[in-house]
PDB file of C-alpha atoms in Angstrom:
ATOM      1  CA  PRO A   1      76.769 122.607 110.667  1.00 90.00           C
ATOM      2  CA  VAL A   2      78.224 120.170 108.161  1.00 93.00           C
ATOM      3  CA  ILE A   3      81.725 118.654 108.148  1.00 95.00           C
ATOM      4  CA  ALA A   4      83.169 116.695 105.218  1.00 95.00           C
ATOM      5  CA  THR A   5      86.049 114.225 105.421  1.00 95.00           C
ATOM      6  CA  LEU A   6      88.327 114.662 102.398  1.00 96.00           C
ATOM      7  CA  ASN A   7      89.799 111.200 101.782  1.00 94.00           C
ATOM      8  CA  ASN A   8      89.527 111.440  97.993  1.00 92.00           C
ATOM      9  CA  TYR A   9      89.129 114.219  95.418  1.00 91.00           C
ATOM     10  CA  ALA A  10      85.373 114.058  94.769  1.00 88.00           C
ATOM     11  CA  GLY A  11      85.040 117.700  95.770  1.00 90.00           C
ATOM     12  CA  PHE A  12      86.603 118.891  92.517  1.00 88.00           C
ATOM     13  CA  CYS A  13      87.086 115.734  90.381  1.00 84.00           C
ATOM     14  CA  PRO A  14      84.048 113.841  89.050  1.00 78.00           C
ATOM     15  CA  THR A  15      85.836 110.497  89.437  1.00 77.00           C
ATOM     16  CA  ALA A  16      87.315 111.379  92.871  1.00 79.00           C
ATOM     17  CA  SER A  17      90.822 110.445  91.686  1.00 81.00           C
ATOM     18  CA  ALA A  18      92.350 113.641  90.230  1.00 81.00           C
ATOM     19  CA  ILE A  19      94.781 111.408  88.357  1.00 78.00           C
ATOM     20  CA  TYR A  20      95.444 113.981  85.633  1.00 74.00           C
ATOM     21  CA  ASP A  21      95.452 116.990  88.022  1.00 75.00           C
ATOM     22  CA  GLU A  22      93.869 119.275  85.430  1.00 75.00           C
ATOM     23  CA  CYS A  23      90.513 119.393  87.164  1.00 73.00           C
ATOM     24  CA  ASN A  24      90.031 123.083  86.331  1.00 74.00           C
ATOM     25  CA  LYS A  25      89.694 122.108  82.656  1.00 74.00           C
ATOM     26  CA  LEU A  26      86.435 120.905  81.133  1.00 71.00           C
ATOM     27  CA  SER A  27      88.390 118.601  78.809  1.00 73.00           C
ATOM     28  CA  CYS A  28      89.859 116.817  81.843  1.00 72.00           C
ATOM     29  CA  LYS A  29      86.439 116.295  83.431  1.00 68.00           C
ATOM     30  CA  ILE A  30      85.063 114.886  80.171  1.00 70.00           C
ATOM     31  CA  ARG A  31      88.076 112.571  79.801  1.00 70.00           C
ATOM     32  CA  CYS A  32      87.689 111.319  83.391  1.00 69.00           C
ATOM     33  CA  LEU A  33      83.982 110.689  82.988  1.00 66.00           C
ATOM     34  CA  ARG A  34      84.450 108.915  79.684  1.00 65.00           C
ATOM     35  CA  ASN A  35      87.166 106.664  81.102  1.00 63.00           C
ATOM     36  CA  SER A  36      85.313 105.848  84.310  1.00 58.00           C
ATOM     37  CA  THR A  37      81.782 105.287  83.004  1.00 48.00           C
ATOM     38  CA  THR A  38      82.493 102.789  80.243  1.00 46.00           C
ATOM     39  CA  ASN A  39      80.065 100.331  81.804  1.00 50.00           C
ATOM     40  CA  HIS A  40      77.619 103.016  82.962  1.00 51.00           C
ATOM     41  CA  LYS A  41      77.198 105.248  79.914  1.00 54.00           C
ATOM     42  CA  PRO A  42      73.519 106.037  80.671  1.00 53.00           C
ATOM     43  CA  LEU A  43      74.686 107.680  83.922  1.00 59.00           C
ATOM     44  CA  MET A  44      77.372 109.829  82.327  1.00 62.00           C
ATOM     45  CA  LEU A  45      75.223 112.725  81.098  1.00 64.00           C
ATOM     46  CA  PRO A  46      73.022 113.096  84.230  1.00 73.00           C
ATOM     47  CA  TYR A  47      76.082 112.938  86.480  1.00 70.00           C
ATOM     48  CA  ALA A  48      77.953 115.481  84.351  1.00 69.00           C
ATOM     49  CA  MET A  49      74.965 117.828  84.537  1.00 74.00           C
ATOM     50  CA  ILE A  50      74.554 117.645  88.316  1.00 81.00           C
ATOM     51  CA  TYR A  51      78.258 117.607  89.229  1.00 78.00           C
ATOM     52  CA  PRO A  52      78.796 121.424  89.050  1.00 82.00           C
ATOM     53  CA  LEU A  53      75.941 121.858  91.538  1.00 87.00           C
ATOM     54  CA  LEU A  54      77.472 119.266  93.863  1.00 86.00           C
ATOM     55  CA  THR A  55      80.843 121.031  93.875  1.00 87.00           C
ATOM     56  CA  ARG A  56      79.179 124.421  94.429  1.00 90.00           C
ATOM     57  CA  LEU A  57      77.364 123.048  97.460  1.00 91.00           C
ATOM     58  CA  SER A  58      80.548 121.371  98.716  1.00 92.00           C
ATOM     59  CA  LEU A  59      82.312 124.738  98.829  1.00 93.00           C
ATOM     60  CA  LYS A  60      79.748 125.998 101.357  1.00 92.00           C
ATOM     61  CA  LEU A  61      80.354 123.436 104.111  1.00 94.00           C
ATOM     62  CA  ASP A  62      81.360 124.569 107.595  1.00 94.00           C
ATOM     63  CA  ARG A  63      84.577 122.548 107.930  1.00 96.00           C
ATOM     64  CA  TYR A  64      86.649 119.913 106.156  1.00 97.00           C
ATOM     65  CA  ILE A  65      88.942 117.224 107.552  1.00 97.00           C
ATOM     66  CA  ALA A  66      91.681 116.275 105.065  1.00 97.00           C
ATOM     67  CA  VAL A  67      93.501 112.973 105.570  1.00 96.00           C
ATOM     68  CA  SER A  68      96.860 114.460 104.508  1.00 96.00           C
ATOM     69  CA  ASN A  69      98.554 117.765 103.756  1.00 96.00           C
ATOM     70  CA  ALA A  70      98.776 116.657 100.125  1.00 94.00           C
ATOM     71  CA  VAL A  71      94.971 116.387  99.966  1.00 96.00           C
ATOM     72  CA  LYS A  72      94.583 119.789 101.606  1.00 97.00           C
ATOM     73  CA  ARG A  73      96.949 121.433  99.105  1.00 95.00           C
ATOM     74  CA  LEU A  74      94.976 120.088  96.138  1.00 94.00           C
ATOM     75  CA  TYR A  75      91.634 121.164  97.588  1.00 95.00           C
ATOM     76  CA  VAL A  76      92.997 124.661  98.223  1.00 96.00           C
ATOM     77  CA  LYS A  77      94.370 124.712  94.669  1.00 93.00           C
ATOM     78  CA  TYR A  78      90.853 124.068  93.368  1.00 91.00           C
ATOM     79  CA  GLY A  79      89.172 126.800  95.375  1.00 93.00           C
ATOM     80  CA  TYR A  80      88.393 125.364  98.802  1.00 96.00           C
ATOM     81  CA  PRO A  81      88.925 127.698 101.829  1.00 96.00           C
ATOM     82  CA  GLU A  82      92.275 126.875 103.424  1.00 97.00           C
ATOM     83  CA  ASP A  83      91.247 128.190 106.847  1.00 95.00           C
ATOM     84  CA  ARG A  84      88.382 125.677 107.064  1.00 96.00           C
ATOM     85  CA  ILE A  85      90.493 122.594 106.281  1.00 97.00           C
ATOM     86  CA  THR A  86      92.117 120.683 109.143  1.00 97.00           C
ATOM     87  CA  VAL A  87      94.531 117.813 108.475  1.00 97.00           C
ATOM     88  CA  ILE A  88      93.816 114.661 110.499  1.00 97.00           C
ATOM     89  CA  PRO A  89      95.225 111.362 109.170  1.00 96.00           C
ATOM     90  CA  GLU A  90      93.427 108.038 108.793  1.00 94.00           C
ATOM     91  CA  PHE A  91      93.040 105.969 111.971  1.00 92.00           C
ATOM     92  CA  LEU A  92      93.723 102.359 112.930  1.00 88.00           C
ATOM     93  CA  PHE A  93      92.864 100.108 115.848  1.00 85.00           C
ATOM     94  CA  ILE A  94      96.342  99.195 117.052  1.00 77.00           C
ATOM     95  CA  ASP A  95      95.847  98.180 120.697  1.00 70.00           C
ATOM     96  CA  ASN A  96      97.037  94.611 120.088  1.00 60.00           C
ATOM     97  CA  LEU A  97     100.123  95.337 117.991  1.00 64.00           C
ATOM     98  CA  VAL A  98     103.370  93.671 119.043  1.00 57.00           C
ATOM     99  CA  LEU A  99     106.353  95.983 119.225  1.00 56.00           C
ATOM    100  CA  PRO A 100     109.478  94.860 117.330  1.00 56.00           C
ATOM    101  CA  ASN A 101     112.062  93.160 119.537  1.00 54.00           C
ATOM    102  CA  LYS A 102     115.102  95.341 120.203  1.00 47.00           C
ATOM    103  CA  ASN A 103     117.270  92.287 119.664  1.00 48.00           C
ATOM    104  CA  ASP A 104     115.623  91.602 116.312  1.00 52.00           C
ATOM    105  CA  ASP A 105     118.277  92.091 113.641  1.00 51.00           C
ATOM    106  CA  TYR A 106     115.521  92.010 111.015  1.00 53.00           C
ATOM    107  CA  VAL A 107     117.328  89.486 108.855  1.00 53.00           C
ATOM    108  CA  ASN A 108     114.343  88.478 106.777  1.00 57.00           C
ATOM    109  CA  VAL A 109     116.348  87.391 103.750  1.00 51.00           C
ATOM    110  CA  ILE A 110     115.884  83.767 102.679  1.00 51.00           C
ATOM    111  CA  ASN A 111     118.645  82.210 100.564  1.00 56.00           C
ATOM    112  CA  ASN A 112     120.231  85.680 100.307  1.00 78.00           C
ATOM    113  CA  VAL A 113     117.313  86.949  98.197  1.00 88.00           C
ATOM    114  CA  PHE A 114     116.137  90.486  98.952  1.00 93.00           C
ATOM    115  CA  LYS A 115     112.333  90.426  98.772  1.00 94.00           C
ATOM    116  CA  VAL A 116     110.312  93.426  97.638  1.00 96.00           C
ATOM    117  CA  LEU A 117     106.511  93.685  97.969  1.00 97.00           C
ATOM    118  CA  TYR A 118     103.839  95.775  96.256  1.00 98.00           C
ATOM    119  CA  VAL A 119     100.159  95.542  97.225  1.00 97.00           C
ATOM    120  CA  GLY A 120      97.396  97.410  95.421  1.00 95.00           C
ATOM    121  CA  THR A 121      95.576  97.853  92.146  1.00 93.00           C
ATOM    122  CA  LEU A 122      97.677  97.201  89.057  1.00 95.00           C
ATOM    123  CA  ALA A 123      97.115 100.511  87.274  1.00 92.00           C
ATOM    124  CA  TYR A 124      99.275 103.022  85.430  1.00 91.00           C
ATOM    125  CA  HIS A 125      98.820 105.763  88.029  1.00 91.00           C
ATOM    126  CA  LYS A 126     100.163 103.361  90.679  1.00 94.00           C
ATOM    127  CA  GLY A 127     103.568 103.346  88.944  1.00 95.00           C
ATOM    128  CA  ILE A 128     104.264  99.594  88.960  1.00 97.00           C
ATOM    129  CA  ASP A 129     106.140  99.896  85.656  1.00 97.00           C
ATOM    130  CA  VAL A 130     108.486 102.347  87.393  1.00 97.00           C
ATOM    131  CA  LEU A 131     109.200  99.666  89.999  1.00 98.00           C
ATOM    132  CA  ILE A 132     109.781  96.995  87.347  1.00 98.00           C
ATOM    133  CA  ASN A 133     112.215  99.237  85.467  1.00 97.00           C
ATOM    134  CA  ALA A 134     114.026  99.924  88.740  1.00 97.00           C
ATOM    135  CA  LEU A 135     114.313  96.178  89.291  1.00 96.00           C
ATOM    136  CA  LYS A 136     116.049  95.802  85.923  1.00 95.00           C
ATOM    137  CA  ILE A 137     118.637  98.392  86.978  1.00 95.00           C
ATOM    138  CA  ILE A 138     119.179  96.547  90.254  1.00 95.00           C
ATOM    139  CA  LYS A 139     119.452  93.130  88.616  1.00 91.00           C
ATOM    140  CA  ASP A 140     122.476  94.298  86.616  1.00 85.00           C
ATOM    141  CA  LYS A 141     124.206  95.038  89.952  1.00 84.00           C
ATOM    142  CA  TYR A 142     122.553  92.622  92.372  1.00 84.00           C
ATOM    143  CA  ASN A 143     120.827  89.630  90.861  1.00 78.00           C
ATOM    144  CA  SER A 144     119.419  88.222  94.113  1.00 89.00           C
ATOM    145  CA  ILE A 145     116.247  90.283  94.282  1.00 93.00           C
ATOM    146  CA  HIS A 146     112.608  89.284  93.918  1.00 95.00           C
ATOM    147  CA  LEU A 147     109.448  91.377  93.561  1.00 97.00           C
ATOM    148  CA  THR A 148     105.960  90.145  94.495  1.00 97.00           C
ATOM    149  CA  LEU A 149     103.023  92.025  92.975  1.00 98.00           C
ATOM    150  CA  VAL A 150      99.725  91.561  94.823  1.00 97.00           C
ATOM    151  CA  GLY A 151      96.606  92.892  93.153  1.00 95.00           C
ATOM    152  CA  SER A 152      94.675  92.807  89.918  1.00 91.00           C
ATOM    153  CA  SER A 153      94.076  95.101  86.958  1.00 89.00           C
ATOM    154  CA  LYS A 154      90.795  96.501  85.643  1.00 77.00           C
ATOM    155  CA  ASP A 155      92.178  97.147  82.167  1.00 80.00           C
ATOM    156  CA  ASN A 156      95.041  95.860  80.003  1.00 88.00           C
ATOM    157  CA  TYR A 157      97.746  97.328  82.244  1.00 92.00           C
ATOM    158  CA  GLU A 158      98.619  93.957  83.774  1.00 94.00           C
ATOM    159  CA  GLN A 159      99.231  92.576  80.285  1.00 95.00           C
ATOM    160  CA  PHE A 160     101.474  95.562  79.610  1.00 96.00           C
ATOM    161  CA  LEU A 161     103.398  94.779  82.813  1.00 97.00           C
ATOM    162  CA  ARG A 162     103.811  91.118  81.906  1.00 96.00           C
ATOM    163  CA  GLU A 163     105.137  92.074  78.467  1.00 97.00           C
ATOM    164  CA  LEU A 164     107.538  94.530  80.109  1.00 97.00           C
ATOM    165  CA  VAL A 165     108.782  91.797  82.454  1.00 97.00           C
ATOM    166  CA  ASN A 166     109.411  89.518  79.469  1.00 97.00           C
ATOM    167  CA  LYS A 167     111.167  92.283  77.560  1.00 97.00           C
ATOM    168  CA  LEU A 168     113.475  93.044  80.488  1.00 96.00           C
ATOM    169  CA  ASP A 169     114.139  89.337  81.175  1.00 95.00           C
ATOM    170  CA  LEU A 170     112.798  89.549  84.726  1.00 95.00           C
ATOM    171  CA  ASN A 171     110.490  86.523  84.753  1.00 95.00           C
ATOM    172  CA  MET A 172     112.586  84.794  87.418  1.00 94.00           C
ATOM    173  CA  ASN A 173     112.615  87.944  89.554  1.00 95.00           C
ATOM    174  CA  ILE A 174     108.923  88.894  89.580  1.00 97.00           C
ATOM    175  CA  THR A 175     105.792  87.044  90.706  1.00 96.00           C
ATOM    176  CA  PHE A 176     102.252  88.182  89.877  1.00 97.00           C
ATOM    177  CA  LYS A 177     100.109  86.935  92.773  1.00 95.00           C
ATOM    178  CA  GLY A 178      96.809  88.511  91.744  1.00 93.00           C
ATOM    179  CA  TYR A 179      94.168  88.756  94.454  1.00 94.00           C
ATOM    180  CA  VAL A 180      94.965  87.020  97.769  1.00 94.00           C
ATOM    181  CA  ASP A 181      92.850  86.568 100.894  1.00 94.00           C
ATOM    182  CA  ASP A 182      93.655  88.301 104.182  1.00 90.00           C
ATOM    183  CA  ASN A 183      95.519  85.341 105.689  1.00 91.00           C
ATOM    184  CA  GLU A 184      97.881  85.027 102.732  1.00 93.00           C
ATOM    185  CA  LEU A 185      98.345  88.793 102.561  1.00 93.00           C
ATOM    186  CA  ASP A 186      99.271  88.843 106.252  1.00 89.00           C
ATOM    187  CA  LEU A 187     101.947  86.221 105.580  1.00 91.00           C
ATOM    188  CA  LEU A 188     103.290  88.098 102.546  1.00 93.00           C
ATOM    189  CA  TYR A 189     103.749  91.257 104.590  1.00 92.00           C
ATOM    190  CA  ARG A 190     105.698  89.282 107.182  1.00 88.00           C
ATOM    191  CA  VAL A 191     108.117  87.457 104.858  1.00 90.00           C
ATOM    192  CA  HIS A 192     109.245  90.395 102.692  1.00 93.00           C
ATOM    193  CA  ASP A 193     112.072  92.807 103.374  1.00 93.00           C
ATOM    194  CA  VAL A 194     110.630  96.090 102.134  1.00 96.00           C
ATOM    195  CA  PHE A 195     107.304  97.440 100.876  1.00 97.00           C
ATOM    196  CA  ILE A 196     107.342  99.802  97.885  1.00 98.00           C
ATOM    197  CA  HIS A 197     104.560 102.192  96.927  1.00 97.00           C
ATOM    198  CA  PRO A 198     105.684 103.751  93.607  1.00 97.00           C
ATOM    199  CA  ALA A 199     102.552 105.804  92.813  1.00 94.00           C
ATOM    200  CA  ARG A 200     102.942 108.511  90.164  1.00 92.00           C
ATOM    201  CA  TRP A 201      99.721 110.256  91.250  1.00 89.00           C
ATOM    202  CA  SER A 202      98.851 112.172  94.406  1.00 91.00           C
ATOM    203  CA  GLU A 203      97.560 109.293  96.510  1.00 91.00           C
ATOM    204  CA  PRO A 204      95.468 110.740  99.376  1.00 93.00           C
ATOM    205  CA  TYR A 205      96.549 108.293 102.126  1.00 93.00           C
ATOM    206  CA  ALA A 206      97.567 104.787 101.082  1.00 92.00           C
ATOM    207  CA  ARG A 207      96.236 102.239 103.547  1.00 91.00           C
ATOM    208  CA  THR A 208      98.526  99.515 102.174  1.00 95.00           C
ATOM    209  CA  ILE A 209     101.456 101.531 103.523  1.00 96.00           C
ATOM    210  CA  MET A 210      99.784 101.543 106.928  1.00 94.00           C
ATOM    211  CA  GLU A 211      99.283  97.771 106.666  1.00 92.00           C
ATOM    212  CA  ALA A 212     102.962  97.290 105.836  1.00 94.00           C
ATOM    213  CA  LEU A 213     104.030  99.367 108.842  1.00 94.00           C
ATOM    214  CA  ILE A 214     101.707  97.410 111.125  1.00 90.00           C
ATOM    215  CA  HIS A 215     103.579  94.268 110.034  1.00 90.00           C
ATOM    216  CA  GLY A 216     106.942  95.883 110.800  1.00 90.00           C
ATOM    217  CA  LEU A 217     107.806  96.293 107.119  1.00 93.00           C
ATOM    218  CA  PRO A 218     109.967  99.303 106.131  1.00 95.00           C
ATOM    219  CA  CYS A 219     108.662 101.282 103.156  1.00 97.00           C
ATOM    220  CA  ILE A 220     109.944 103.119 100.096  1.00 98.00           C
ATOM    221  CA  VAL A 221     107.407 105.597  98.703  1.00 97.00           C
ATOM    222  CA  SER A 222     107.295 108.235  95.979  1.00 96.00           C
ATOM    223  CA  ASP A 223     107.469 111.930  96.867  1.00 95.00           C
ATOM    224  CA  ILE A 224     103.964 112.740  95.640  1.00 92.00           C
ATOM    225  CA  GLY A 225     100.707 112.631  97.569  1.00 90.00           C
ATOM    226  CA  GLY A 226     100.253 111.666 101.200  1.00 91.00           C
ATOM    227  CA  SER A 227     102.507 108.590 101.196  1.00 93.00           C
ATOM    228  CA  GLN A 228     105.608 110.340 102.517  1.00 92.00           C
ATOM    229  CA  GLU A 229     103.546 111.762 105.379  1.00 94.00           C
ATOM    230  CA  ILE A 230     102.795 108.230 106.582  1.00 95.00           C
ATOM    231  CA  VAL A 231     106.210 106.543 106.654  1.00 95.00           C
ATOM    232  CA  GLY A 232     108.263 108.967 108.762  1.00 93.00           C
ATOM    233  CA  ASP A 233     111.418 107.323 110.127  1.00 94.00           C
ATOM    234  CA  ALA A 234     110.217 103.901 108.983  1.00 95.00           C
ATOM    235  CA  GLY A 235     110.661 104.679 105.300  1.00 95.00           C
ATOM    236  CA  ILE A 236     112.536 106.573 102.631  1.00 96.00           C
ATOM    237  CA  VAL A 237     111.297 108.611  99.686  1.00 97.00           C
ATOM    238  CA  PHE A 238     112.285 108.488  96.026  1.00 97.00           C
ATOM    239  CA  ARG A 239     111.636 110.919  93.175  1.00 96.00           C
ATOM    240  CA  ASN A 240     108.264 110.292  91.592  1.00 94.00           C
ATOM    241  CA  ASN A 241     108.369 108.470  88.237  1.00 94.00           C
ATOM    242  CA  ASP A 242     112.174 108.023  88.452  1.00 97.00           C
ATOM    243  CA  PRO A 243     113.252 104.341  88.251  1.00 97.00           C
ATOM    244  CA  ASP A 244     116.937 105.252  88.631  1.00 97.00           C
ATOM    245  CA  ASP A 245     116.334 106.994  91.957  1.00 98.00           C
ATOM    246  CA  LEU A 246     114.082 104.163  93.128  1.00 98.00           C
ATOM    247  CA  ALA A 247     116.767 101.617  92.214  1.00 97.00           C
ATOM    248  CA  ASN A 248     119.341 103.614  94.190  1.00 96.00           C
ATOM    249  CA  LYS A 249     117.096 103.691  97.263  1.00 96.00           C
ATOM    250  CA  ILE A 250     116.505  99.920  97.110  1.00 96.00           C
ATOM    251  CA  LEU A 251     120.236  99.254  96.658  1.00 95.00           C
ATOM    252  CA  MET A 252     120.929 101.504  99.645  1.00 94.00           C
ATOM    253  CA  LEU A 253     118.773  99.258 101.855  1.00 93.00           C
ATOM    254  CA  ILE A 254     120.266  96.086 100.384  1.00 92.00           C
ATOM    255  CA  SER A 255     123.763  97.283 101.258  1.00 90.00           C
ATOM    256  CA  ASN A 256     122.860  98.828 104.612  1.00 91.00           C
ATOM    257  CA  LYS A 257     121.231  96.217 106.833  1.00 88.00           C
ATOM    258  CA  GLU A 258     121.709  98.487 109.865  1.00 90.00           C
ATOM    259  CA  LEU A 259     119.497 101.158 108.271  1.00 93.00           C
ATOM    260  CA  LEU A 260     116.939  98.523 107.273  1.00 92.00           C
ATOM    261  CA  CYS A 261     116.842  97.203 110.831  1.00 89.00           C
ATOM    262  CA  LYS A 262     116.480 100.726 112.239  1.00 92.00           C
ATOM    263  CA  MET A 263     113.537 101.436 109.936  1.00 94.00           C
ATOM    264  CA  HIS A 264     111.988  98.128 111.002  1.00 91.00           C
ATOM    265  CA  MET A 265     112.301  99.121 114.658  1.00 90.00           C
ATOM    266  CA  ASN A 266     110.630 102.475 113.909  1.00 93.00           C
ATOM    267  CA  THR A 267     107.524 101.028 112.218  1.00 92.00           C
ATOM    268  CA  ILE A 268     105.253 100.721 115.245  1.00 87.00           C
ATOM    269  CA  LYS A 269     106.375 104.062 116.672  1.00 90.00           C
ATOM    270  CA  VAL A 270     105.511 105.713 113.363  1.00 93.00           C
ATOM    271  CA  ILE A 271     102.135 104.013 112.891  1.00 92.00           C
ATOM    272  CA  SER A 272     101.159 104.704 116.510  1.00 91.00           C
ATOM    273  CA  LYS A 273     100.294 108.262 115.496  1.00 92.00           C
ATOM    274  CA  ASN A 274      97.303 106.759 113.677  1.00 93.00           C
ATOM    275  CA  ASP A 275      95.885 105.152 116.821  1.00 93.00           C
ATOM    276  CA  ILE A 276      92.089 105.605 116.975  1.00 93.00           C
ATOM    277  CA  ASN A 277      92.476 106.766 120.584  1.00 92.00           C
ATOM    278  CA  LEU A 278      94.493 109.758 119.365  1.00 94.00           C
ATOM    279  CA  ILE A 279      92.786 110.442 116.039  1.00 96.00           C
ATOM    280  CA  GLY A 280      89.303 109.964 117.500  1.00 95.00           C
ATOM    281  CA  LYS A 281      89.883 112.741 120.045  1.00 96.00           C
ATOM    282  CA  ARG A 282      91.017 115.119 117.309  1.00 96.00           C
ATOM    283  CA  ILE A 283      87.963 114.353 115.160  1.00 96.00           C
ATOM    284  CA  ILE A 284      85.592 114.849 118.106  1.00 96.00           C
ATOM    285  CA  GLN A 285      87.337 118.154 118.908  1.00 95.00           C
ATOM    286  CA  GLN A 286      86.722 119.391 115.356  1.00 95.00           C
ATOM    287  CA  TYR A 287      83.038 118.544 115.594  1.00 95.00           C
ATOM    288  CA  GLU A 288      82.683 120.195 119.012  1.00 94.00           C
ATOM    289  CA  GLU A 289      84.429 123.369 117.855  1.00 93.00           C
ATOM    290  CA  THR A 290      82.304 123.537 114.715  1.00 93.00           C
ATOM    291  CA  ILE A 291      79.102 123.127 116.724  1.00 92.00           C
ATOM    292  CA  ASP A 292      80.216 125.803 119.220  1.00 90.00           C
ATOM    293  CA  ASN A 293      81.032 128.233 116.387  1.00 86.00           C
ATOM    294  CA  SER A 294      77.647 127.572 114.819  1.00 82.00           C
ATOM    295  CA  ILE A 295      75.835 128.248 118.112  1.00 83.00           C
ATOM    296  CA  SER A 296      77.788 131.453 118.682  1.00 80.00           C
ATOM    297  CA  ARG A 297      76.658 132.765 115.296  1.00 77.00           C
ATOM    298  CA  MET A 298      72.981 132.156 116.051  1.00 72.00           C
TER     299      MET A 298
END
């Protein structure tokens, strides 16, 4: 018996991203391959030829473990058997985490500046421009806000973002940090007030959100993909690709420190569901059941 873990969209999308979500169209597959194999053009044709066979074989596996309900829904949409897909989230080793102090008022603001953090690739499908536009709306109402962008771009999207920041007169409110090492990233998680994941695509299961929660950082995430399944009571959700709604959600936390503190206190409780000791048992159970079913059919 064979079990596949579905933590991306390689089962129906040749680039594993499903950014355009038109994977049933040949034109979409060609566009994805063209965009993703710019530096590997000799591989494009062989991969395109073998990919239909790979997906056909993938449909015949005994069981699938999807990392989120969002991933499961997309796989079912593209022809995978719903009854063979079990949802089990990503796992973490969290034995040494320190629970937030009940007396911690979570007043993380320095010089009355509300600090917002994004960590990840700087790419259009990640929705960073949505976040920047939301910041402009906020600045007109609450000037004391600062956004830190951690990550780099593989194309000209970062340049587009920098030009947008200039256009909106937000240079004093936004810092591009680029790539940072683990020690600096750990510090950045700890000194910000909220983490925002504004993706406009169906992210399978964003590990940066899990990292933020581990550091006690409340989250605001878009309502697409698996992000909203992670945050629970330690986050709030905004309408995908809607800077006005995102701005309103940020302003709500700025004006409601009690809610922000409550979300902070909920972070470890929420992320505890991803403990390897819990998730590991569920994964082992799936393998044992699949083996038993295989033996019974022999």
